[in-house]
Coordinates of C-alpha atoms in Angstrom, one line a residue:
X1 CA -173.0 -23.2 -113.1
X2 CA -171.3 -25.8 -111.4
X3 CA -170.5 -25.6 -107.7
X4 CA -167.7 -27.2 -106.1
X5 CA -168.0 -28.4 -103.1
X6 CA -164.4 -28.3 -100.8
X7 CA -163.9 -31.0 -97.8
X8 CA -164.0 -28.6 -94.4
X9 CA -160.7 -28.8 -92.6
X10 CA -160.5 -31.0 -89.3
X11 CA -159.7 -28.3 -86.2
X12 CA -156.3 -29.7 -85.3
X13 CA -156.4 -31.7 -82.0
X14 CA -155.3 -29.8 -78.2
X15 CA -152.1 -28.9 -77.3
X16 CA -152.8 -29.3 -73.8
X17 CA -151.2 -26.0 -72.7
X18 CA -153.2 -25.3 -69.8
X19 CA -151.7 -28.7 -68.0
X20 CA -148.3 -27.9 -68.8
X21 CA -148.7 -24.8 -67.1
X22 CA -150.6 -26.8 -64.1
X23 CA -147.5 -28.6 -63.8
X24 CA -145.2 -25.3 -63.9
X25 CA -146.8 -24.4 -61.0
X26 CA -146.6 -27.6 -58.9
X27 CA -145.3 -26.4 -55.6
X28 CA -141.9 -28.4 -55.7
X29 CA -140.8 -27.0 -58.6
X30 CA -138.8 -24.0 -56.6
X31 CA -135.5 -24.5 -56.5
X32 CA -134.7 -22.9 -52.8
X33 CA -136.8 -25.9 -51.2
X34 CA -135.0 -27.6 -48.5
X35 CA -133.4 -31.0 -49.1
X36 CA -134.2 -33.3 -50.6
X37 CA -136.2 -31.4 -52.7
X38 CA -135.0 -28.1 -54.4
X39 CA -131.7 -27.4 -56.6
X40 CA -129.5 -29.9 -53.8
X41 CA -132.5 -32.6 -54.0
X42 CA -132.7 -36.0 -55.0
X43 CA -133.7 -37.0 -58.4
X44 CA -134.1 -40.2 -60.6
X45 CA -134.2 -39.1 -64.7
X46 CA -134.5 -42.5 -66.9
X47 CA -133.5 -40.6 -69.9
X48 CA -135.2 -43.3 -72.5
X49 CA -138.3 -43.6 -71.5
X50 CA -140.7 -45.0 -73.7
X51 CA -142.1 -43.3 -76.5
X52 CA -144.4 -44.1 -79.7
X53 CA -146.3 -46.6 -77.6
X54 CA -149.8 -47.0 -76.5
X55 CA -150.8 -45.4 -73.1
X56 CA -150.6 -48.6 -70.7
X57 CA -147.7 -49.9 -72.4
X58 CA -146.0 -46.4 -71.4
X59 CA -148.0 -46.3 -67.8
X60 CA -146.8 -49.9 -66.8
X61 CA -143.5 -49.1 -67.2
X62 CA -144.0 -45.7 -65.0
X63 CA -145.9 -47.7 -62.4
X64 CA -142.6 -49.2 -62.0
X65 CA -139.8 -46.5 -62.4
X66 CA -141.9 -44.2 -59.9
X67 CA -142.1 -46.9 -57.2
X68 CA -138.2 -47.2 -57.8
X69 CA -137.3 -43.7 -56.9
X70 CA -140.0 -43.8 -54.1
X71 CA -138.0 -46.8 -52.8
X72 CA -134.9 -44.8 -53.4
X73 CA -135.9 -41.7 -51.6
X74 CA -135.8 -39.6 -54.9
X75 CA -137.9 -37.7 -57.0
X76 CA -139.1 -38.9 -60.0
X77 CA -138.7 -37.2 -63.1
X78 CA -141.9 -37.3 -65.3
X79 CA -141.9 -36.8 -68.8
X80 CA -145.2 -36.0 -71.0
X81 CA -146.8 -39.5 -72.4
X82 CA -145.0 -39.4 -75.9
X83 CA -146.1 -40.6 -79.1
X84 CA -143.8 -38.6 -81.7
X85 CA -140.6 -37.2 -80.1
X86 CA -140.2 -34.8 -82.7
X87 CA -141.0 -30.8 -82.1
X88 CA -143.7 -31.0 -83.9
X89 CA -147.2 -30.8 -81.2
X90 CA -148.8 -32.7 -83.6
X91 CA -148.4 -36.2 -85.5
X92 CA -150.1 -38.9 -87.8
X93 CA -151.7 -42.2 -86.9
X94 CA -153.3 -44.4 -89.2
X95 CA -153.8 -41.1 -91.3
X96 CA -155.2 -39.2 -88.3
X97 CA -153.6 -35.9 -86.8
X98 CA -152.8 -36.5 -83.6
X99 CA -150.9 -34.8 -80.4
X100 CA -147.2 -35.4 -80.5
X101 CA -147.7 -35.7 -76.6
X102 CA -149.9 -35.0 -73.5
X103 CA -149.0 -34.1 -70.4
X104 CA -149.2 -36.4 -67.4
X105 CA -151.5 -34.3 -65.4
X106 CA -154.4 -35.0 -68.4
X107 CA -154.2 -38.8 -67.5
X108 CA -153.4 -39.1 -63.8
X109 CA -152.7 -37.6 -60.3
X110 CA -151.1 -38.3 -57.4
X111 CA -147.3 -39.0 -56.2
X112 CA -147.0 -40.6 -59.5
X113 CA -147.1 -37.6 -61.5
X114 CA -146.4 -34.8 -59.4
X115 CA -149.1 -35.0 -56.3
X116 CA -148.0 -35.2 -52.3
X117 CA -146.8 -37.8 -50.6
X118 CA -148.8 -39.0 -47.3
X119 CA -147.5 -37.7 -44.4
X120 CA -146.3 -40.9 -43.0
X121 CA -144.0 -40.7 -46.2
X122 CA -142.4 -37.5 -46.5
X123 CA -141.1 -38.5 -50.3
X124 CA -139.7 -36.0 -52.5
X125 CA -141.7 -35.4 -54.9
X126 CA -141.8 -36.2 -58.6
X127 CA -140.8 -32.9 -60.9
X128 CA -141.1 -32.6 -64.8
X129 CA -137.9 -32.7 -67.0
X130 CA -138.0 -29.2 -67.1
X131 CA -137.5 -28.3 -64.0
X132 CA -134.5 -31.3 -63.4
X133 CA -133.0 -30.1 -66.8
X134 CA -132.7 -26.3 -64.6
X135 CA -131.6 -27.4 -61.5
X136 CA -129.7 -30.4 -62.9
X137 CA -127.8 -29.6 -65.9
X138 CA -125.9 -31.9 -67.8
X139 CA -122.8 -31.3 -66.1
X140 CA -123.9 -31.7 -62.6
X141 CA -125.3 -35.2 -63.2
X142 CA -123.9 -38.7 -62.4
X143 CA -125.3 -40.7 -65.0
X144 CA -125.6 -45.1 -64.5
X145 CA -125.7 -47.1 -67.4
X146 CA -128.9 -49.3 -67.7
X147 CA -126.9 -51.8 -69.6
X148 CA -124.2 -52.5 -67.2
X149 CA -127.5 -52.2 -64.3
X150 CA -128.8 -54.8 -66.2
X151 CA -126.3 -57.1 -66.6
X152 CA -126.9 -60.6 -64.0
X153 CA -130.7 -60.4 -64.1
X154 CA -131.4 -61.7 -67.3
X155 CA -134.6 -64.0 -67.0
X156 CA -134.4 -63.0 -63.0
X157 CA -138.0 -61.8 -61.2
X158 CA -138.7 -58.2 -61.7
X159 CA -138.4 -58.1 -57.7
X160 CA -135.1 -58.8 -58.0
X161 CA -134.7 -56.4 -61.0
X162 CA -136.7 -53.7 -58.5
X163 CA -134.6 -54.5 -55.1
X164 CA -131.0 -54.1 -57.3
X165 CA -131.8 -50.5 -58.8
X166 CA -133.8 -49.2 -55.7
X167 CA -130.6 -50.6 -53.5
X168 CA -128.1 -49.0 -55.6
X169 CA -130.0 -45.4 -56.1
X170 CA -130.9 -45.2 -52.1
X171 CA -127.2 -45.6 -51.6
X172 CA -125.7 -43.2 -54.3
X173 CA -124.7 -39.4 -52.6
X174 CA -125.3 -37.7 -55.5
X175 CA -128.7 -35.6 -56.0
X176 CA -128.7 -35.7 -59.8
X177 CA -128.8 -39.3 -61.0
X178 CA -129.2 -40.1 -65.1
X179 CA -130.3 -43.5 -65.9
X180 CA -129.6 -43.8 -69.8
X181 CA -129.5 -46.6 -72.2
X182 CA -130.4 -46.8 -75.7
X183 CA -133.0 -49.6 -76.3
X184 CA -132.5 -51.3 -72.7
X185 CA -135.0 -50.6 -70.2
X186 CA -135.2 -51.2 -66.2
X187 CA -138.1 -53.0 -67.1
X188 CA -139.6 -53.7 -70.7
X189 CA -141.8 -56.3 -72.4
X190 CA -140.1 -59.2 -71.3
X191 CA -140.9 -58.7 -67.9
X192 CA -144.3 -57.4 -68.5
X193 CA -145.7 -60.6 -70.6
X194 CA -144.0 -62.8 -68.1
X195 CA -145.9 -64.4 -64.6
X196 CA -142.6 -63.6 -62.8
X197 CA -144.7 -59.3 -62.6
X198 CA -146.7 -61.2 -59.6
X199 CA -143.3 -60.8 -57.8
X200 CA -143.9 -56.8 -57.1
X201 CA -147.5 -56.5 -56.1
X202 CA -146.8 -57.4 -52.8
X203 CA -144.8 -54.2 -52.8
X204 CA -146.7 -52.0 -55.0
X205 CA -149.6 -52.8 -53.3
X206 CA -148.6 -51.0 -50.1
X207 CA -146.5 -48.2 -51.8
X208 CA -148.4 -44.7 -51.7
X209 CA -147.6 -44.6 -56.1
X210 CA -150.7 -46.8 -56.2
X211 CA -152.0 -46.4 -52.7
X212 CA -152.5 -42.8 -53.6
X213 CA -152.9 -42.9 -57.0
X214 CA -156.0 -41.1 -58.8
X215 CA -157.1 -40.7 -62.5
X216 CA -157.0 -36.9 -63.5
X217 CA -159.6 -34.2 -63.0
X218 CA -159.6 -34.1 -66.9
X219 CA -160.7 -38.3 -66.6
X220 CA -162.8 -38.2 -63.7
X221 CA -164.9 -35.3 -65.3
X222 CA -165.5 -37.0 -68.1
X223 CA -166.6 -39.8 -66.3
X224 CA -169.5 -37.8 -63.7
X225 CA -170.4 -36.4 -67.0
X226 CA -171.4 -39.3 -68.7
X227 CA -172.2 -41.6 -66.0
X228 CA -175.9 -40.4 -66.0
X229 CA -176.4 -42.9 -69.1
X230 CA -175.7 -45.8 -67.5
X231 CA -173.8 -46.1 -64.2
X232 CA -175.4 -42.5 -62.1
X233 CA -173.4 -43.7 -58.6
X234 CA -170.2 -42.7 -61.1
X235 CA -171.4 -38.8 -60.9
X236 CA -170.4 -39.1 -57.1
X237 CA -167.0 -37.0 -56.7
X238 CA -165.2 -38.8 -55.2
X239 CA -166.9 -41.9 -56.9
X240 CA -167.4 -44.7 -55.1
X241 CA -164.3 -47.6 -54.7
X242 CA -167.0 -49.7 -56.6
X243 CA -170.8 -49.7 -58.2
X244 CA -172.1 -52.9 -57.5
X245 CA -174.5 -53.1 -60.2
X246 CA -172.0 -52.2 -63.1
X247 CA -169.6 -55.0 -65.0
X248 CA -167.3 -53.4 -67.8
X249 CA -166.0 -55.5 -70.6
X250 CA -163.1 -55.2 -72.5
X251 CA -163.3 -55.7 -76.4
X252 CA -160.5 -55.1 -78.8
X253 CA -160.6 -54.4 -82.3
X254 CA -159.0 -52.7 -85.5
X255 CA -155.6 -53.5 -85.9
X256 CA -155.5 -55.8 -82.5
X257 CA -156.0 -58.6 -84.7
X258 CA -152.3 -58.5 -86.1
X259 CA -151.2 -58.0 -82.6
X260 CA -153.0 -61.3 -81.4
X261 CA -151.8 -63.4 -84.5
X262 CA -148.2 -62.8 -83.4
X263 CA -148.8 -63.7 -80.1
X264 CA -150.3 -66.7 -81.4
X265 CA -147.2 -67.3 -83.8
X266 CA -144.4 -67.1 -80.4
X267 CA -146.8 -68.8 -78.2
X268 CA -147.6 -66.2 -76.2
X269 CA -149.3 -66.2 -72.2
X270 CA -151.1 -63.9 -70.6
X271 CA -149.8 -60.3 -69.2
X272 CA -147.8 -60.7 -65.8
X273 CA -151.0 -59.2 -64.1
X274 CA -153.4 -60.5 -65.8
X275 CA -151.7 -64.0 -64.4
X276 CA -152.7 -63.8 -60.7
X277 CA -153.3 -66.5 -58.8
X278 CA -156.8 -66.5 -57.9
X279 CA -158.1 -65.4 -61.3
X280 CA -160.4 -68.0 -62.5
X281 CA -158.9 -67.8 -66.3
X282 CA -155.9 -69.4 -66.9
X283 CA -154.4 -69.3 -70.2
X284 CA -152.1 -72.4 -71.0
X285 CA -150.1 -71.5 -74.5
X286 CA -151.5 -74.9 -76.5
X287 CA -148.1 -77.0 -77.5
X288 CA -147.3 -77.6 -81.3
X289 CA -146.0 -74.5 -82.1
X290 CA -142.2 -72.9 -83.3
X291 CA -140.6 -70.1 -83.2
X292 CA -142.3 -66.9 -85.1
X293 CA -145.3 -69.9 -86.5
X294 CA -147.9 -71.9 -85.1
X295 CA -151.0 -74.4 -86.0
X296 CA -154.2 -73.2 -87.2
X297 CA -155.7 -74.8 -84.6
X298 CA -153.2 -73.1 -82.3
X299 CA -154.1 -69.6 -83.8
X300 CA -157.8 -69.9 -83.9
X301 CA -157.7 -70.8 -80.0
X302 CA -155.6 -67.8 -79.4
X303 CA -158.6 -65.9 -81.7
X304 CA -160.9 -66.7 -79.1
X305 CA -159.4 -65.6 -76.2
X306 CA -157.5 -62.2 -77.9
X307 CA -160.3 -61.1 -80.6
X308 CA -163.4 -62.5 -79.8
X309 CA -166.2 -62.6 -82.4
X310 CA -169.6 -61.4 -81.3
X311 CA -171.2 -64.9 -81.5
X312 CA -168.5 -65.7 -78.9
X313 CA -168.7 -62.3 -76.8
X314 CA -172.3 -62.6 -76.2
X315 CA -172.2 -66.3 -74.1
X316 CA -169.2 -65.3 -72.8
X317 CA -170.3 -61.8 -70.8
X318 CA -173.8 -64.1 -69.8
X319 CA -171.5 -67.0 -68.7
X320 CA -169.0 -64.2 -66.4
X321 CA -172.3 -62.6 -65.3
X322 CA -173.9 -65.6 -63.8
X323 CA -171.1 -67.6 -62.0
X324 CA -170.2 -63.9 -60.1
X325 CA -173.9 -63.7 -59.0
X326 CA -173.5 -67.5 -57.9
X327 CA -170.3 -67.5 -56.4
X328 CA -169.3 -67.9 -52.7
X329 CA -167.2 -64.9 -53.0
X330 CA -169.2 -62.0 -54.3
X331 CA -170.0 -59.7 -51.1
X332 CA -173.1 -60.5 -49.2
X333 CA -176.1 -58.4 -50.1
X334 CA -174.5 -57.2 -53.3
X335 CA -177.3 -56.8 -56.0
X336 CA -177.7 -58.1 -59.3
X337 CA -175.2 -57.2 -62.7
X338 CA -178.0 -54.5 -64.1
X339 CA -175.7 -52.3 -66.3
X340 CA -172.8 -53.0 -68.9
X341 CA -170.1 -51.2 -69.9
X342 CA -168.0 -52.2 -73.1
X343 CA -164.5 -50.2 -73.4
X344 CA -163.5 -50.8 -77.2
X345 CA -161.9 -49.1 -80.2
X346 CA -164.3 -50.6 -82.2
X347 CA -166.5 -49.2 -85.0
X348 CA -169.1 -47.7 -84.3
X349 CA -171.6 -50.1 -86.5
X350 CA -170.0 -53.3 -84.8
X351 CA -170.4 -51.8 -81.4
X352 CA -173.7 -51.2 -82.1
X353 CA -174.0 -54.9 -83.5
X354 CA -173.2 -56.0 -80.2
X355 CA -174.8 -54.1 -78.1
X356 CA -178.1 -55.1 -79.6
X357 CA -177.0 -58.8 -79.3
X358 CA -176.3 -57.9 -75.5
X359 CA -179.9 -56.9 -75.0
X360 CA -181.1 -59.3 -76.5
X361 CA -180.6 -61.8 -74.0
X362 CA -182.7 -59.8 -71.4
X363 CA -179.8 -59.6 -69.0
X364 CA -179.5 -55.8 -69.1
X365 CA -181.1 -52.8 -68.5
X366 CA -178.5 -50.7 -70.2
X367 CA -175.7 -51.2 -72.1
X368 CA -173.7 -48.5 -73.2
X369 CA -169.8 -47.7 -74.3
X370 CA -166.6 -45.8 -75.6
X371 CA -168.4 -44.8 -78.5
X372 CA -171.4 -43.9 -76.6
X373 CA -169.2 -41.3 -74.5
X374 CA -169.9 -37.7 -75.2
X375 CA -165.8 -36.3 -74.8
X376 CA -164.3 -32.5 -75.1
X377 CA -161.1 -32.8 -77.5
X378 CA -159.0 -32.7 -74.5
X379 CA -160.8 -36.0 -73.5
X380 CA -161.0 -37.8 -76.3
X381 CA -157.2 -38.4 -76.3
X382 CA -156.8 -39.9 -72.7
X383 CA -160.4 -41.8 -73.5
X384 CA -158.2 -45.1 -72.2
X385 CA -157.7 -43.7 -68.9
X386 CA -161.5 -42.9 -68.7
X387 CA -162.2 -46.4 -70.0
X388 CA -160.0 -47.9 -67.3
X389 CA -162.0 -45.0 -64.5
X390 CA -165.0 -46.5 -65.1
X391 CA -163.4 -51.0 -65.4
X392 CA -161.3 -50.0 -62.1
X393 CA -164.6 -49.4 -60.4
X394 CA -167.1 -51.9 -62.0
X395 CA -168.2 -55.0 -59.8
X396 CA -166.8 -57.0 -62.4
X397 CA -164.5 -56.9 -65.2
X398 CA -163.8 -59.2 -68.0
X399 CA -161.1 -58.5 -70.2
X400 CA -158.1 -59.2 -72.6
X401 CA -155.3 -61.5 -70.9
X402 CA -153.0 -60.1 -73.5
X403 CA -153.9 -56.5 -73.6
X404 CA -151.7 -54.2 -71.3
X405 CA -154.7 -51.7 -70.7
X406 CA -157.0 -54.7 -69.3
X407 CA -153.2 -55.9 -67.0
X408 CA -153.0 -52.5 -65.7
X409 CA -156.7 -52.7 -64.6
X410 CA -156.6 -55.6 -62.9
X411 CA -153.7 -54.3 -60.9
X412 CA -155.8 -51.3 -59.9
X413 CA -158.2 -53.3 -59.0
X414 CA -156.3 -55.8 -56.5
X415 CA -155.0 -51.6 -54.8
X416 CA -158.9 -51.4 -54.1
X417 CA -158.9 -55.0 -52.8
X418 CA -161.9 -56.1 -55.2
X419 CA -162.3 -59.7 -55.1
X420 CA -159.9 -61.6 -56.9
X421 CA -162.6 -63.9 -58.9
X422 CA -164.1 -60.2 -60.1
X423 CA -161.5 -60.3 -62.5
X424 CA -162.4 -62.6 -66.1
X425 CA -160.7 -62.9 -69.0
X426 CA -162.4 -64.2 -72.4

């Protein structure tokens, strides 16, 4: 007798119900509220926003649009982080059922997605699409083009890009305000790979969208839960603006390495935020190169810096480690880099390659990461955002220069007022 054996099939991943209904219930989604919130409130709907992107090329972008209505005096009008924009709750990647989308409220809190404004900025605050779409039907709205917005600041600063739409929404009577476009963008790629995104910290930095802002409960849980392993002063709730003891690398794999030869073939720099002054890594694009090619000199340098190998990694995270214990600027008092944490997509067997190669040099008492993490389904699609909990946090960070998510945390990072040299690239 012959048996057959049948594959089991996968559970299908969350819906995320629960948090849609958190946001159902957010307290300025009542429609008799008082101007400016309610149906006669103010409101900013950018009705292309991104989709089928990764997490912090979506949240870079929102950074952005949500300081614009705060600057605007209007509420901002949050959609769920979209991969597939079809009905469907579920979708494909790289032969994987995924969620179609998540809700905001599973990756972050705060006025950027829905939380209070601090008193000394009585904002309205932001709403989700479903509530605008009631109090704000189609035929009530004025709708701007972002084309014709867009027209004059080609190749301008993204300051000037910020202080033109923020002017122009603060002045505008009307309460329901439709950005739309097509592929255009109030801010896209060109403006995010580009050292001109230095222009807005100045303002970001003081605006309560990052002042205020806070991972999720659904992050931060994750993050006490697993910080026992190898960072315990994480399990604190709050946790603490930074654990002394802790750096956090960044290491990309997988499909990155198509990602990085491109760069390579336009001569790509660094993310806008990842180009700080201060930062002791400076990437200079090496000359030689064309449009859409470049040397093979050219592209193995770009390797290095974009998809390190592990005979590379290894010097590199000692090298970080010992000029921040040596420098002039590390904070008086501040103990020795005891703990290592490595966010990466990579396989399980190569992380474990490294990690070994890690304690090996005698550096360490523990190093642990992504894969290490023990996740609920609900958190193992928003693991980026608990990734970047933990880098946002660490006494040190060395990541990407080209990757958005490692950008994004060094902009975090400067909110907290970290030192400025805390921040390496490979």
């Amino acid at each position: 007798m012959t048996i057959k054996h049948t594959a089991q099939p996968q559970p299908l991943p969350p819906t995320y119900n629960r948090y849609y209904e958190i946001e159902r219930r957010y307290p300025q989604h009542d429609a008799s509220l008082p101007f400016p919130e309610g149906r006669t409130g103010r409101f900013l709907y950018v009705s292309n926003q991104h989709f089928g992107l990764g997490w912090n090329n979506v949240f870079q972008a929102l950074i952005l649009n949500t300081h614009m209505a705060y600057l605007s005096n209007r509420a901002w009008v949050f959609e769920p982080y979209t991969w597939d924009p079809h009905p469907s709750p579920y979708s494909t990647y790289n032969g994987r059922v995924i969620p179609s989308r998540i809700p905001l409220s599973a990756f972050i809190d705060g006025p950027i997605s829905g939380g209070p404004f601090p008193p000394e900025h009585p904002n309205p605050r932001a709403v989700s699409v479903e509530f605008f779409n009631r109090v704000c039907p189609e035929n009530k709205r004025t709708r701007v083009s972002i084309k014709e917005m867009n027209e004059g600041l080609e190749g301008r600063p993204p300051i000037e890009i910020m202080q033109k739409y923020a002017s122009k929404l603060l002045g505008m009577a009307e309460g329901c305000v439709e950005l739309y476009g097509s592929l255009e963008h109030p801010f896209d790629w060109l403006q995010f790979g580009d050292s001109g995104m230095e222009t807005v910290v100045p303002t970001l930095s003081e605006s309560p969208i990052l002042r205020d802002f806070r991972w999720s409960p659904l992050v931060l849980s994750a993050v006490r839960t697993n910080a026992p392993n190898f960072a315990p002063d994480l399990s604190a709730d709050p946790p603490p603006d930074v654990v002394q003891d802790l750096m956090a690398i960044h290491v990309r794999r997988g499909d990155y390495i198509g990602h990085c030869q491109r760069l390579a073939n336009w001569s790509a720099s660094f993310m806008g935020w990842a180009q700080a002054p201060g930062i002791p890594d400076v990437f200079v694009p090496p000359p030689g190169g064309g449009a859409g090619w470049n040397t093979p000199e050219n592209t193995a340098e770009y390797m290095r810096h974009c998809f390190p190998e592990i005979a590379e990694i290894v010097p590199r995270v000692t090298e970080a480690k010992h000029e921040w214990e040596t420098t002039v600027d590390r904070p008086h008092n501040e103990p020795s880099l005891k703990k290592l944490y490595i966010l990466t997509n990579g396989k399980t067997e190569w992380v474990a390659q490294l990690k070994d190669r890690l304690m090996d040099t005698g550096d360490w008492d523990i190093v642990f990461s992504s894969r290490d993490m023990s996740l609920s389904p609900e958190q193992k699609y928003v693991g980026q955002a608990i990734d970047m909990a933990i880098a946002e946090r660490a006494a040190v960070f060395l990541g990407n220069g080209f990757s958005s998510l490692t950008s994004n945390t060094v902009l975090l990072r400067r909110v907290r007022n970290l030192p400025i040299v805390s921040n390496r690239f490979w």
